[in-house]
Structures are given as structure tokens and as C-alpha cells.
PDB file of C-alpha atoms and ligand atoms in Angstrom:
ATOM      1  CA  MET A 297      29.302 122.714  64.975  1.00 78.00           C
ATOM      2  CA  VAL A 298      31.255 124.947  67.296  1.00 94.00           C
ATOM      3  CA  THR A 299      31.728 123.424  70.773  1.00 95.00           C
ATOM      4  CA  ARG A 300      32.015 126.261  73.551  1.00 96.00           C
ATOM      5  CA  PHE A 301      33.961 126.093  76.759  1.00 97.00           C
ATOM      6  CA  LYS A 302      33.711 127.844  79.890  1.00 97.00           C
ATOM      7  CA  ALA A 303      36.430 130.214  81.096  1.00 97.00           C
ATOM      8  CA  GLY A 304      38.052 129.509  84.659  1.00 93.00           C
ATOM      9  CA  GLY A 305      40.946 127.226  85.693  1.00 91.00           C
ATOM     10  CA  PRO A 306      43.447 125.627  83.381  1.00 93.00           C
ATOM     11  CA  LEU A 307      42.242 124.607  79.790  1.00 97.00           C
ATOM     12  CA  GLY A 308      41.222 120.969  80.095  1.00 96.00           C
ATOM     13  CA  ALA A 309      42.184 118.496  77.641  1.00 97.00           C
ATOM     14  CA  ASP A 310      38.745 118.700  75.511  1.00 97.00           C
ATOM     15  CA  ALA A 311      39.299 122.586  74.867  1.00 98.00           C
ATOM     16  CA  ARG A 312      43.027 122.211  73.865  1.00 97.00           C
ATOM     17  CA  GLY A 313      42.082 119.318  71.517  1.00 97.00           C
ATOM     18  CA  PHE A 314      39.254 121.329  69.800  1.00 98.00           C
ATOM     19  CA  TYR A 315      41.742 124.274  69.513  1.00 98.00           C
ATOM     20  CA  ASP A 316      44.384 122.237  68.118  1.00 98.00           C
ATOM     21  CA  GLU A 317      41.713 120.633  65.316  1.00 98.00           C
ATOM     22  CA  HIS A 318      40.105 123.912  64.501  1.00 98.00           C
ATOM     23  CA  GLY A 319      42.104 126.530  65.247  1.00 98.00           C
ATOM     24  CA  PHE A 320      39.849 128.555  67.367  1.00 98.00           C
ATOM     25  CA  LEU A 321      38.367 128.160  70.692  1.00 98.00           C
ATOM     26  CA  ILE A 322      35.483 130.331  72.555  1.00 98.00           C
ATOM     27  CA  LEU A 323      35.715 130.361  76.485  1.00 98.00           C
ATOM     28  CA  ASP A 324      32.644 132.140  77.518  1.00 98.00           C
ATOM     29  CA  GLY A 325      32.694 134.216  80.684  1.00 98.00           C
ATOM     30  CA  PHE A 326      36.057 135.374  80.370  1.00 98.00           C
ATOM     31  CA  ALA A 327      35.560 138.749  81.178  1.00 98.00           C
ATOM     32  CA  SER A 328      33.238 139.801  84.242  1.00 97.00           C
ATOM     33  CA  ALA A 329      30.699 142.479  83.743  1.00 98.00           C
ATOM     34  CA  ALA A 330      32.622 144.888  85.869  1.00 98.00           C
ATOM     35  CA  GLU A 331      35.788 144.236  83.722  1.00 98.00           C
ATOM     36  CA  ARG A 332      33.642 145.112  80.516  1.00 98.00           C
ATOM     37  CA  SER A 333      32.116 148.243  82.148  1.00 98.00           C
ATOM     38  CA  ALA A 334      35.371 149.664  83.178  1.00 98.00           C
ATOM     39  CA  LEU A 335      37.050 148.925  79.699  1.00 98.00           C
ATOM     40  CA  LEU A 336      33.841 150.560  77.903  1.00 98.00           C
ATOM     41  CA  ASP A 337      34.015 153.448  80.116  1.00 98.00           C
ATOM     42  CA  ARG A 338      37.840 153.645  79.694  1.00 98.00           C
ATOM     43  CA  ILE A 339      37.290 153.477  75.611  1.00 98.00           C
ATOM     44  CA  ASP A 340      34.649 156.265  76.133  1.00 97.00           C
ATOM     45  CA  ALA A 341      37.258 158.535  78.119  1.00 97.00           C
ATOM     46  CA  LEU A 342      39.773 157.940  75.743  1.00 96.00           C
ATOM     47  CA  VAL A 343      37.643 159.043  72.678  1.00 95.00           C
ATOM     48  CA  ASP A 344      36.723 162.487  74.840  1.00 93.00           C
ATOM     49  CA  GLY A 345      40.635 162.678  75.122  1.00 93.00           C
ATOM     50  CA  PHE A 346      41.506 162.419  71.187  1.00 89.00           C
ATOM     51  CA  GLU A 347      41.442 165.660  69.549  1.00 77.00           C
ATOM     52  CA  THR A 348      40.235 165.083  66.023  1.00 69.00           C
ATOM     53  CA  PRO A 349      42.877 165.467  63.372  1.00 63.00           C
ATOM     54  CA  HIS A 350      42.191 167.642  60.114  1.00 56.00           C
ATOM     55  CA  SER A 351      42.238 164.444  58.104  1.00 62.00           C
ATOM     56  CA  ARG A 352      40.625 161.312  59.494  1.00 70.00           C
ATOM     57  CA  THR A 353      42.640 158.217  58.803  1.00 72.00           C
ATOM     58  CA  VAL A 354      40.647 155.381  57.700  1.00 75.00           C
ATOM     59  CA  PHE A 355      41.601 152.080  58.662  1.00 73.00           C
ATOM     60  CA  GLY A 356      42.316 149.968  55.494  1.00 69.00           C
ATOM     61  CA  GLU A 357      43.603 152.942  53.736  1.00 66.00           C
ATOM     62  CA  HIS A 358      46.309 153.284  55.263  1.00 58.00           C
ATOM     63  CA  ALA A 359      49.264 151.977  52.890  1.00 51.00           C
ATOM     64  CA  GLY A 360      52.253 154.316  53.497  1.00 44.00           C
ATOM     65  CA  ASP A 361      50.642 156.222  55.496  1.00 77.00           C
ATOM     66  CA  ARG A 362      52.808 157.410  58.982  1.00 85.00           C
ATOM     67  CA  TYR A 363      49.874 157.620  61.166  1.00 88.00           C
ATOM     68  CA  PHE A 364      49.404 153.782  60.805  1.00 91.00           C
ATOM     69  CA  LEU A 365      52.942 152.603  60.636  1.00 92.00           C
ATOM     70  CA  GLU A 366      53.988 154.396  63.618  1.00 93.00           C
ATOM     71  CA  SER A 367      51.372 153.579  65.736  1.00 95.00           C
ATOM     72  CA  GLY A 368      52.945 150.044  67.188  1.00 96.00           C
ATOM     73  CA  ASP A 369      54.013 152.059  70.233  1.00 97.00           C
ATOM     74  CA  LYS A 370      51.177 154.550  70.500  1.00 96.00           C
ATOM     75  CA  VAL A 371      47.572 155.003  70.951  1.00 96.00           C
ATOM     76  CA  ARG A 372      45.858 156.050  67.804  1.00 94.00           C
ATOM     77  CA  PHE A 373      42.612 156.230  66.341  1.00 93.00           C
ATOM     78  CA  PHE A 374      41.270 154.987  62.936  1.00 92.00           C
ATOM     79  CA  PHE A 375      38.099 155.792  61.344  1.00 92.00           C
ATOM     80  CA  GLU A 376      35.299 154.212  59.511  1.00 93.00           C
ATOM     81  CA  GLN A 377      35.123 154.682  55.749  1.00 89.00           C
ATOM     82  CA  ASP A 378      31.391 155.545  55.912  1.00 86.00           C
ATOM     83  CA  ALA A 379      31.625 157.729  59.265  1.00 89.00           C
ATOM     84  CA  GLY A 380      30.412 160.852  57.195  1.00 86.00           C
ATOM     85  CA  GLY A 381      29.743 163.535  59.708  1.00 86.00           C
ATOM     86  CA  ARG A 382      28.977 161.299  62.494  1.00 91.00           C
ATOM     87  CA  PRO A 383      30.116 162.195  66.108  1.00 91.00           C
ATOM     88  CA  LEU A 384      33.494 160.822  66.952  1.00 91.00           C
ATOM     89  CA  ARG A 385      32.336 158.075  69.012  1.00 93.00           C
ATOM     90  CA  GLN A 386      30.261 156.685  66.515  1.00 95.00           C
ATOM     91  CA  ALA A 387      32.817 157.260  63.528  1.00 95.00           C
ATOM     92  CA  LEU A 388      35.826 155.241  64.958  1.00 95.00           C
ATOM     93  CA  ASN A 389      36.396 151.678  63.369  1.00 96.00           C
ATOM     94  CA  LYS A 390      39.310 150.865  65.987  1.00 96.00           C
ATOM     95  CA  ILE A 391      41.950 152.376  68.358  1.00 97.00           C
ATOM     96  CA  GLY A 392      45.606 150.457  68.302  1.00 97.00           C
ATOM     97  CA  HIS A 393      48.134 149.576  68.882  1.00 97.00           C
ATOM     98  CA  ALA A 394      49.975 149.552  72.128  1.00 98.00           C
ATOM     99  CA  LEU A 395      46.902 149.811  74.686  1.00 98.00           C
ATOM    100  CA  HIS A 396      48.285 147.411  76.596  1.00 98.00           C
ATOM    101  CA  ASP A 397      51.496 149.135  77.687  1.00 98.00           C
ATOM    102  CA  LEU A 398      50.509 152.765  77.561  1.00 98.00           C
ATOM    103  CA  ASP A 399      47.041 152.743  78.920  1.00 98.00           C
ATOM    104  CA  PRO A 400      46.520 151.492  82.888  1.00 98.00           C
ATOM    105  CA  VAL A 401      43.042 150.192  82.360  1.00 98.00           C
ATOM    106  CA  PHE A 402      43.978 147.940  79.260  1.00 98.00           C
ATOM    107  CA  ASP A 403      47.541 147.251  81.067  1.00 98.00           C
ATOM    108  CA  THR A 404      45.584 145.984  84.085  1.00 98.00           C
ATOM    109  CA  PHE A 405      43.034 143.827  82.029  1.00 98.00           C
ATOM    110  CA  PHE A 406      45.753 142.346  79.814  1.00 98.00           C
ATOM    111  CA  HIS A 407      48.241 141.846  82.263  1.00 96.00           C
ATOM    112  CA  SER A 408      46.192 139.091  84.312  1.00 92.00           C
ATOM    113  CA  GLY A 409      47.110 136.057  85.667  1.00 94.00           C
ATOM    114  CA  ARG A 410      44.221 134.544  83.375  1.00 96.00           C
ATOM    115  CA  PHE A 411      45.932 135.475  80.436  1.00 97.00           C
ATOM    116  CA  ARG A 412      49.377 134.138  81.454  1.00 97.00           C
ATOM    117  CA  GLN A 413      47.697 130.572  82.559  1.00 97.00           C
ATOM    118  CA  LEU A 414      45.585 130.791  79.277  1.00 97.00           C
ATOM    119  CA  ALA A 415      49.081 131.283  77.432  1.00 97.00           C
ATOM    120  CA  ARG A 416      50.732 128.595  79.065  1.00 96.00           C
ATOM    121  CA  ASP A 417      48.022 125.986  78.648  1.00 97.00           C
ATOM    122  CA  LEU A 418      48.268 127.084  74.591  1.00 96.00           C
ATOM    123  CA  ARG A 419      52.092 126.335  75.249  1.00 94.00           C
ATOM    124  CA  LEU A 420      53.186 129.917  74.134  1.00 94.00           C
ATOM    125  CA  ASN A 421      56.679 130.080  74.842  1.00 87.00           C
ATOM    126  CA  ALA A 422      57.951 133.212  76.635  1.00 96.00           C
ATOM    127  CA  PRO A 423      54.912 135.294  75.467  1.00 98.00           C
ATOM    128  CA  ARG A 424      55.077 138.553  74.620  1.00 98.00           C
ATOM    129  CA  LEU A 425      52.688 141.450  73.934  1.00 98.00           C
ATOM    130  CA  LEU A 426      52.679 142.769  70.936  1.00 98.00           C
ATOM    131  CA  GLN A 427      49.523 144.330  69.746  1.00 98.00           C
ATOM    132  CA  SER A 428      46.059 145.582  71.138  1.00 98.00           C
ATOM    133  CA  MET A 429      43.348 146.960  69.803  1.00 98.00           C
ATOM    134  CA  VAL A 430      39.828 148.148  70.340  1.00 98.00           C
ATOM    135  CA  ILE A 431      37.359 147.519  67.436  1.00 98.00           C
ATOM    136  CA  PHE A 432      34.136 149.204  67.405  1.00 98.00           C
ATOM    137  CA  LYS A 433      32.072 147.444  64.413  1.00 98.00           C
ATOM    138  CA  GLN A 434      29.909 150.557  64.799  1.00 97.00           C
ATOM    139  CA  PRO A 435      25.901 149.956  64.265  1.00 97.00           C
ATOM    140  CA  GLY A 436      24.857 150.804  60.680  1.00 96.00           C
ATOM    141  CA  ILE A 437      28.461 151.294  59.131  1.00 96.00           C
ATOM    142  CA  GLY A 438      31.030 148.816  60.986  1.00 97.00           C
ATOM    143  CA  GLY A 439      32.906 147.710  57.890  1.00 96.00           C
ATOM    144  CA  ALA A 440      33.522 144.389  56.863  1.00 97.00           C
ATOM    145  CA  VAL A 441      37.182 142.757  57.957  1.00 98.00           C
ATOM    146  CA  ASN A 442      37.912 140.609  54.791  1.00 98.00           C
ATOM    147  CA  TRP A 443      39.356 136.914  54.961  1.00 98.00           C
ATOM    148  CA  HIS A 444      43.039 136.993  56.432  1.00 98.00           C
ATOM    149  CA  GLN A 445      45.599 135.105  58.678  1.00 98.00           C
ATOM    150  CA  ASP A 446      47.052 137.013  61.410  1.00 98.00           C
ATOM    151  CA  ALA A 447      50.488 135.439  60.857  1.00 98.00           C
ATOM    152  CA  THR A 448      50.270 137.452  57.428  1.00 98.00           C
ATOM    153  CA  PHE A 449      50.613 140.842  59.383  1.00 98.00           C
ATOM    154  CA  LEU A 450      52.710 140.148  62.734  1.00 98.00           C
ATOM    155  CA  ARG A 451      55.337 137.700  61.819  1.00 98.00           C
ATOM    156  CA  THR A 452      57.725 135.961  63.586  1.00 98.00           C
ATOM    157  CA  GLU A 453      60.350 133.130  62.605  1.00 98.00           C
ATOM    158  CA  PRO A 454      59.085 130.393  63.293  1.00 97.00           C
ATOM    159  CA  GLU A 455      55.487 131.598  63.184  1.00 98.00           C
ATOM    160  CA  SER A 456      53.887 132.183  66.909  1.00 98.00           C
ATOM    161  CA  VAL A 457      50.971 134.898  66.594  1.00 98.00           C
ATOM    162  CA  THR A 458      48.276 133.957  68.621  1.00 98.00           C
ATOM    163  CA  GLY A 459      45.271 136.366  68.691  1.00 98.00           C
ATOM    164  CA  PHE A 460      42.806 136.644  71.806  1.00 98.00           C
ATOM    165  CA  TRP A 461      39.505 138.557  70.935  1.00 99.00           C
ATOM    166  CA  ILE A 462      37.281 139.629  73.909  1.00 98.00           C
ATOM    167  CA  ALA A 463      33.539 140.659  73.455  1.00 98.00           C
ATOM    168  CA  LEU A 464      32.538 143.663  75.258  1.00 98.00           C
ATOM    169  CA  GLU A 465      29.139 143.496  73.540  1.00 98.00           C
ATOM    170  CA  ASP A 466      27.061 140.436  72.406  1.00 98.00           C
ATOM    171  CA  ALA A 467      28.721 139.486  69.103  1.00 98.00           C
ATOM    172  CA  THR A 468      25.845 137.939  66.464  1.00 98.00           C
ATOM    173  CA  LEU A 469      25.854 137.201  62.989  1.00 98.00           C
ATOM    174  CA  GLU A 470      23.234 140.151  62.926  1.00 98.00           C
ATOM    175  CA  ASN A 471      25.827 142.713  64.084  1.00 98.00           C
ATOM    176  CA  GLY A 472      29.088 141.302  62.122  1.00 98.00           C
ATOM    177  CA  CYS A 473      30.406 138.537  64.290  1.00 98.00           C
ATOM    178  CA  LEU A 474      33.892 136.932  63.781  1.00 98.00           C
ATOM    179  CA  GLN A 475      33.750 133.692  61.162  1.00 98.00           C
ATOM    180  CA  ALA A 476      36.524 131.348  60.729  1.00 98.00           C
ATOM    181  CA  ILE A 477      37.188 128.382  58.654  1.00 98.00           C
ATOM    182  CA  PRO A 478      37.340 125.138  61.149  1.00 98.00           C
ATOM    183  CA  GLY A 479      40.926 123.630  60.293  1.00 98.00           C
ATOM    184  CA  GLY A 480      41.783 126.545  58.215  1.00 98.00           C
ATOM    185  CA  HIS A 481      45.074 126.677  60.373  1.00 98.00           C
ATOM    186  CA  ARG A 482      46.684 123.541  58.894  1.00 98.00           C
ATOM    187  CA  GLY A 483      46.634 125.100  55.562  1.00 98.00           C
ATOM    188  CA  PRO A 484      49.465 127.640  53.931  1.00 98.00           C
ATOM    189  CA  LEU A 485      49.938 130.871  54.859  1.00 98.00           C
ATOM    190  CA  ARG A 486      48.152 132.850  52.012  1.00 98.00           C
ATOM    191  CA  GLN A 487      49.833 136.440  52.250  1.00 98.00           C
ATOM    192  CA  TRP A 488      52.705 138.418  53.272  1.00 98.00           C
ATOM    193  CA  PHE A 489      52.191 141.963  54.764  1.00 97.00           C
ATOM    194  CA  GLY A 490      54.879 144.185  55.869  1.00 96.00           C
ATOM    195  CA  ARG A 491      57.591 147.110  55.005  1.00 94.00           C
ATOM    196  CA  GLY A 492      58.850 146.626  51.355  1.00 93.00           C
ATOM    197  CA  GLU A 493      61.168 148.975  49.424  1.00 89.00           C
ATOM    198  CA  ALA A 494      61.631 152.261  51.059  1.00 84.00           C
ATOM    199  CA  ALA A 495      59.859 150.831  53.953  1.00 79.00           C
ATOM    200  CA  MET A 496      56.380 151.042  52.091  1.00 87.00           C
ATOM    201  CA  LEU A 497      53.886 148.831  53.091  1.00 91.00           C
ATOM    202  CA  GLU A 498      53.229 145.931  50.573  1.00 94.00           C
ATOM    203  CA  THR A 499      51.073 142.764  50.388  1.00 96.00           C
ATOM    204  CA  ARG A 500      52.757 139.769  48.523  1.00 97.00           C
ATOM    205  CA  THR A 501      50.905 136.524  47.505  1.00 98.00           C
ATOM    206  CA  LEU A 502      52.429 133.246  48.912  1.00 98.00           C
ATOM    207  CA  ASP A 503      49.734 131.222  48.001  1.00 98.00           C
ATOM    208  CA  ASP A 504      46.551 132.303  45.447  1.00 97.00           C
ATOM    209  CA  ARG A 505      43.972 129.643  46.697  1.00 97.00           C
ATOM    210  CA  PRO A 506      41.163 131.816  47.894  1.00 97.00           C
ATOM    211  CA  PHE A 507      39.201 131.216  51.401  1.00 98.00           C
ATOM    212  CA  GLU A 508      35.483 130.439  50.674  1.00 97.00           C
ATOM    213  CA  ASP A 509      32.748 132.067  52.309  1.00 97.00           C
ATOM    214  CA  ALA A 510      30.721 128.691  52.021  1.00 98.00           C
ATOM    215  CA  ASP A 511      33.427 126.994  54.345  1.00 98.00           C
ATOM    216  CA  ALA A 512      32.963 129.886  57.221  1.00 98.00           C
ATOM    217  CA  THR A 513      31.476 129.280  60.697  1.00 98.00           C
ATOM    218  CA  PRO A 514      29.904 131.764  62.697  1.00 98.00           C
ATOM    219  CA  LEU A 515      31.638 132.422  65.750  1.00 98.00           C
ATOM    220  CA  GLU A 516      28.866 134.218  68.060  1.00 98.00           C
ATOM    221  CA  ALA A 517      29.854 135.232  71.188  1.00 98.00           C
ATOM    222  CA  GLU A 518      28.062 136.702  74.344  1.00 98.00           C
ATOM    223  CA  ALA A 519      29.523 139.639  76.052  1.00 98.00           C
ATOM    224  CA  GLY A 520      32.621 138.676  78.005  1.00 98.00           C
ATOM    225  CA  ALA A 521      33.349 135.476  75.840  1.00 98.00           C
ATOM    226  CA  LEU A 522      37.135 135.323  75.002  1.00 98.00           C
ATOM    227  CA  ILE A 523      37.798 133.676  70.996  1.00 98.00           C
ATOM    228  CA  VAL A 524      41.487 132.276  70.791  1.00 98.00           C
ATOM    229  CA  LEU A 525      43.023 132.459  67.219  1.00 98.00           C
ATOM    230  CA  HIS A 526      45.860 130.368  65.851  1.00 98.00           C
ATOM    231  CA  GLY A 527      47.848 132.664  63.878  1.00 98.00           C
ATOM    232  CA  ARG A 528      47.015 130.885  60.594  1.00 98.00           C
ATOM    233  CA  ALA A 529      43.353 130.638  61.277  1.00 98.00           C
ATOM    234  CA  PRO A 530      41.253 132.046  58.378  1.00 98.00           C
ATOM    235  CA  HIS A 531      38.924 134.863  59.781  1.00 98.00           C
ATOM    236  CA  MET A 532      36.864 137.663  58.706  1.00 98.00           C
ATOM    237  CA  SER A 533      33.293 139.261  60.016  1.00 98.00           C
ATOM    238  CA  ARG A 534      30.856 140.939  57.799  1.00 98.00           C
ATOM    239  CA  ARG A 535      29.517 144.522  57.914  1.00 97.00           C
ATOM    240  CA  ASN A 536      27.470 145.522  60.943  1.00 98.00           C
ATOM    241  CA  LEU A 537      24.227 146.905  59.089  1.00 97.00           C
ATOM    242  CA  SER A 538      22.509 146.614  62.342  1.00 98.00           C
ATOM    243  CA  ALA A 539      21.222 148.910  65.257  1.00 98.00           C
ATOM    244  CA  LYS A 540      23.595 147.181  67.574  1.00 98.00           C
ATOM    245  CA  SER A 541      27.080 147.731  68.249  1.00 98.00           C
ATOM    246  CA  ARG A 542      29.491 144.943  68.346  1.00 98.00           C
ATOM    247  CA  CYS A 543      32.816 146.415  70.298  1.00 98.00           C
ATOM    248  CA  ALA A 544      35.669 143.900  71.163  1.00 98.00           C
ATOM    249  CA  VAL A 545      38.995 144.432  72.366  1.00 98.00           C
ATOM    250  CA  THR A 546      41.805 142.005  70.993  1.00 98.00           C
ATOM    251  CA  LEU A 547      45.447 141.243  72.055  1.00 98.00           C
ATOM    252  CA  HIS A 548      48.152 139.489  69.785  1.00 98.00           C
ATOM    253  CA  VAL A 549      50.903 137.847  71.301  1.00 98.00           C
ATOM    254  CA  ILE A 550      54.026 136.296  70.083  1.00 98.00           C
ATOM    255  CA  ASP A 551      56.591 134.087  71.405  1.00 97.00           C
ATOM    256  CA  GLY A 552      59.513 136.140  72.777  1.00 96.00           C
ATOM    257  CA  GLU A 553      62.207 133.636  71.730  1.00 96.00           C
ATOM    258  CA  ALA A 554      61.207 133.967  68.199  1.00 97.00           C
ATOM    259  CA  ALA A 555      62.981 136.139  65.907  1.00 98.00           C
ATOM    260  CA  TYR A 556      60.831 139.320  64.803  1.00 98.00           C
ATOM    261  CA  PRO A 557      61.814 140.723  61.338  1.00 98.00           C
ATOM    262  CA  ALA A 558      62.708 144.436  60.937  1.00 96.00           C
ATOM    263  CA  ASP A 559      60.033 144.195  57.820  1.00 96.00           C
ATOM    264  CA  ASN A 560      57.007 143.927  60.038  1.00 97.00           C
ATOM    265  CA  TRP A 561      54.853 146.590  59.888  1.00 96.00           C
ATOM    266  CA  LEU A 562      54.574 147.062  63.616  1.00 97.00           C
ATOM    267  CA  GLN A 563      57.958 148.169  65.270  1.00 96.00           C
ATOM    268  CA  ARG A 564      58.642 148.994  68.630  1.00 97.00           C
ATOM    269  CA  PRO A 565      61.398 151.268  69.688  1.00 96.00           C
ATOM    270  CA  ALA A 566      64.332 150.320  71.602  1.00 96.00           C
ATOM    271  CA  ASP A 567      63.381 151.851  74.821  1.00 96.00           C
ATOM    272  CA  MET A 568      59.867 150.310  74.400  1.00 97.00           C
ATOM    273  CA  PRO A 569      60.642 146.645  74.563  1.00 97.00           C
ATOM    274  CA  LEU A 570      57.825 144.014  74.378  1.00 98.00           C
ATOM    275  CA  ARG A 571      56.540 142.933  77.679  1.00 98.00           C
ATOM    276  CA  GLY A 572      55.433 139.807  79.122  1.00 97.00           C
ATOM    277  CA  PHE A 573      52.041 139.121  81.062  1.00 96.00           C
TER     278      PHE A 573
HETATM  279  O1  AKG B 213      36.602 142.005  65.120  1.00 56.87           O
HETATM  280  C1  AKG B 213      36.791 141.737  63.901  1.00 56.87           C
HETATM  281  O2  AKG B 213      35.832 142.011  63.203  1.00 56.87           O
HETATM  282  C2  AKG B 213      37.702 141.298  62.970  1.00 56.87           C
HETATM  283  C3  AKG B 213      39.342 141.229  64.253  1.00 56.87           C
HETATM  284  C4  AKG B 213      40.573 140.581  63.464  1.00 56.87           C
HETATM  285  O3  AKG B 213      40.393 139.873  62.280  1.00 56.87           O
HETATM  286  C5  AKG B 213      41.352 140.196  64.138  1.00 56.87           C
HETATM  287  O4  AKG B 213      41.593 140.789  65.287  1.00 56.87           O
HETATM  288  O5  AKG B 213      42.201 139.617  63.516  1.00 56.87           O
END
């Protein structure tokens, strides 16, 4: 049974305890209706300003793809696999990965006192904003996101990545809400993803025990809710075969005092250092 908590003010001991035990936390009403519509309007404006390249980069088919590898300090657009000839706004899978530094609307939203307070309550040391995304989950074609742990993709020593996922629209089982395994964050990290030989992207198995669909708990979220995900929390989402869009924005934060290995896929140039809240 997933207990839901109300956003606003410092995290209570009950919410903190739930997060420690389960590895995720739902905070209802974190983003206001005005913030959601400002972000959705901004997303439309970004899409309107995007010049469609000759070849559309499909998210998940990016091994070795420079467009993806060089997106850590940019705002780039990735397509759904089954987008066919759909218009751009209905064909995108995601936008990433430095919206929080490069786009004024996202910058204002993410660099707010509420996120700072939440990071403090989660005992994140010297939080640094590493990665931000828009995840569209388009009606009818929104692709599944397979089981994974964020600490596979955003590695620090010691591990510190924490995900903030904010629903801009209602996310339900019908349109492919997040699903997670309660307590799964206390298990081992299963995979390593990063730059291997010749900086080519590589996935390595660290532990071959699979995550089981039978252990999944749906994290349904009303528009405005924020879901915190521990870096080791196993999570996934199914395809959106419904007629309802399920747009979300995400932010991944790391501890600025932890080491950030150079073989992480996401790299920042020296003149664009990570910032705190
Ligand atoms: O929004 C989704 O469906 C998946 C998001 C996710 O896995 C992530 O942000 O790590």
C-alpha cells in the first residue's frame, strides 16, 4: 500500500521514514496549476522552436550516438520509436538534459526554495543539479521504460543520485504511470552504464538478478505530484496505449562532494559547472 504525503513545509518524520523503507515517496500538490501550465506552455514553445533534423534520433537507440552523448550541457530532442509521420509535438519521447541551466522557465522552477528544502530534508549533501528532462509519454505510442536504477546511469562515488519526477498531467495505470519495487533500493545495483573503450557507450552487468513485474507497485500521481526516487530504487513504466497524454518533468540531483567519474555518459564542459539550488 503506497502512502501519499502532502507537499508543503519540511518533510515529516513519517514521510522520511516511508522513503527510507520503500525507496520512493509521493508528495501530492508539489507543483501548482500555474507552474504546470507555465511549464507546459514552455515545452510547446521549445518544440515550436526546434528545427527537425533530417534524421530523427530515437530515444533508446542511442548507443554511440553523439547527439545523445553531447546532450548533457544542451537542450536536445529525442523521438518515439513508433512516431511515424506524426507532427513533432506528438512524436517526441523526451527533451534533455540541461533544461535547468539553459531554459529560464525550467531554471526558475527547479532552482526554487522548495526543492532546496526537500533536498535538505532528504539529507542530500551539497546538492548539485545534474540532469533535467521532459518525458512526454505520448498517447497511443508512448514507449515503455524498462526496469532500471538511476544509479546505473548517473554514477558518483559514493552513490548519491536522487530523482525528482513531477507529473504535469495525471499519471495512471492506464497511461503508463511510474511503477517501483518497494524496498528494492536496499538490493544491489544491477547494471553499470557509461563510456567504455573509445568513449563508446556500454552497459555492464553487475548482478544478474532480474526485477520482477510481480513485485511492482504502481505510483499513480495526480498532476502536480512529485515522486522522489532513491538512486537504487528499481522503477519502470509501461507503454501508454491510452488516448491520454502523461507528460512529466524530471530532475536528477547528486552530491557535489562525491566524485563524478569521467566515464559517466553525461559530462559537462569546464565552463558550465553544475549548480546547487
Ligand atoms: O517517466 C517515466 O516513465 C520514466 C522516468 C524514469 O525512469 C526516470 O526519470 O528515471
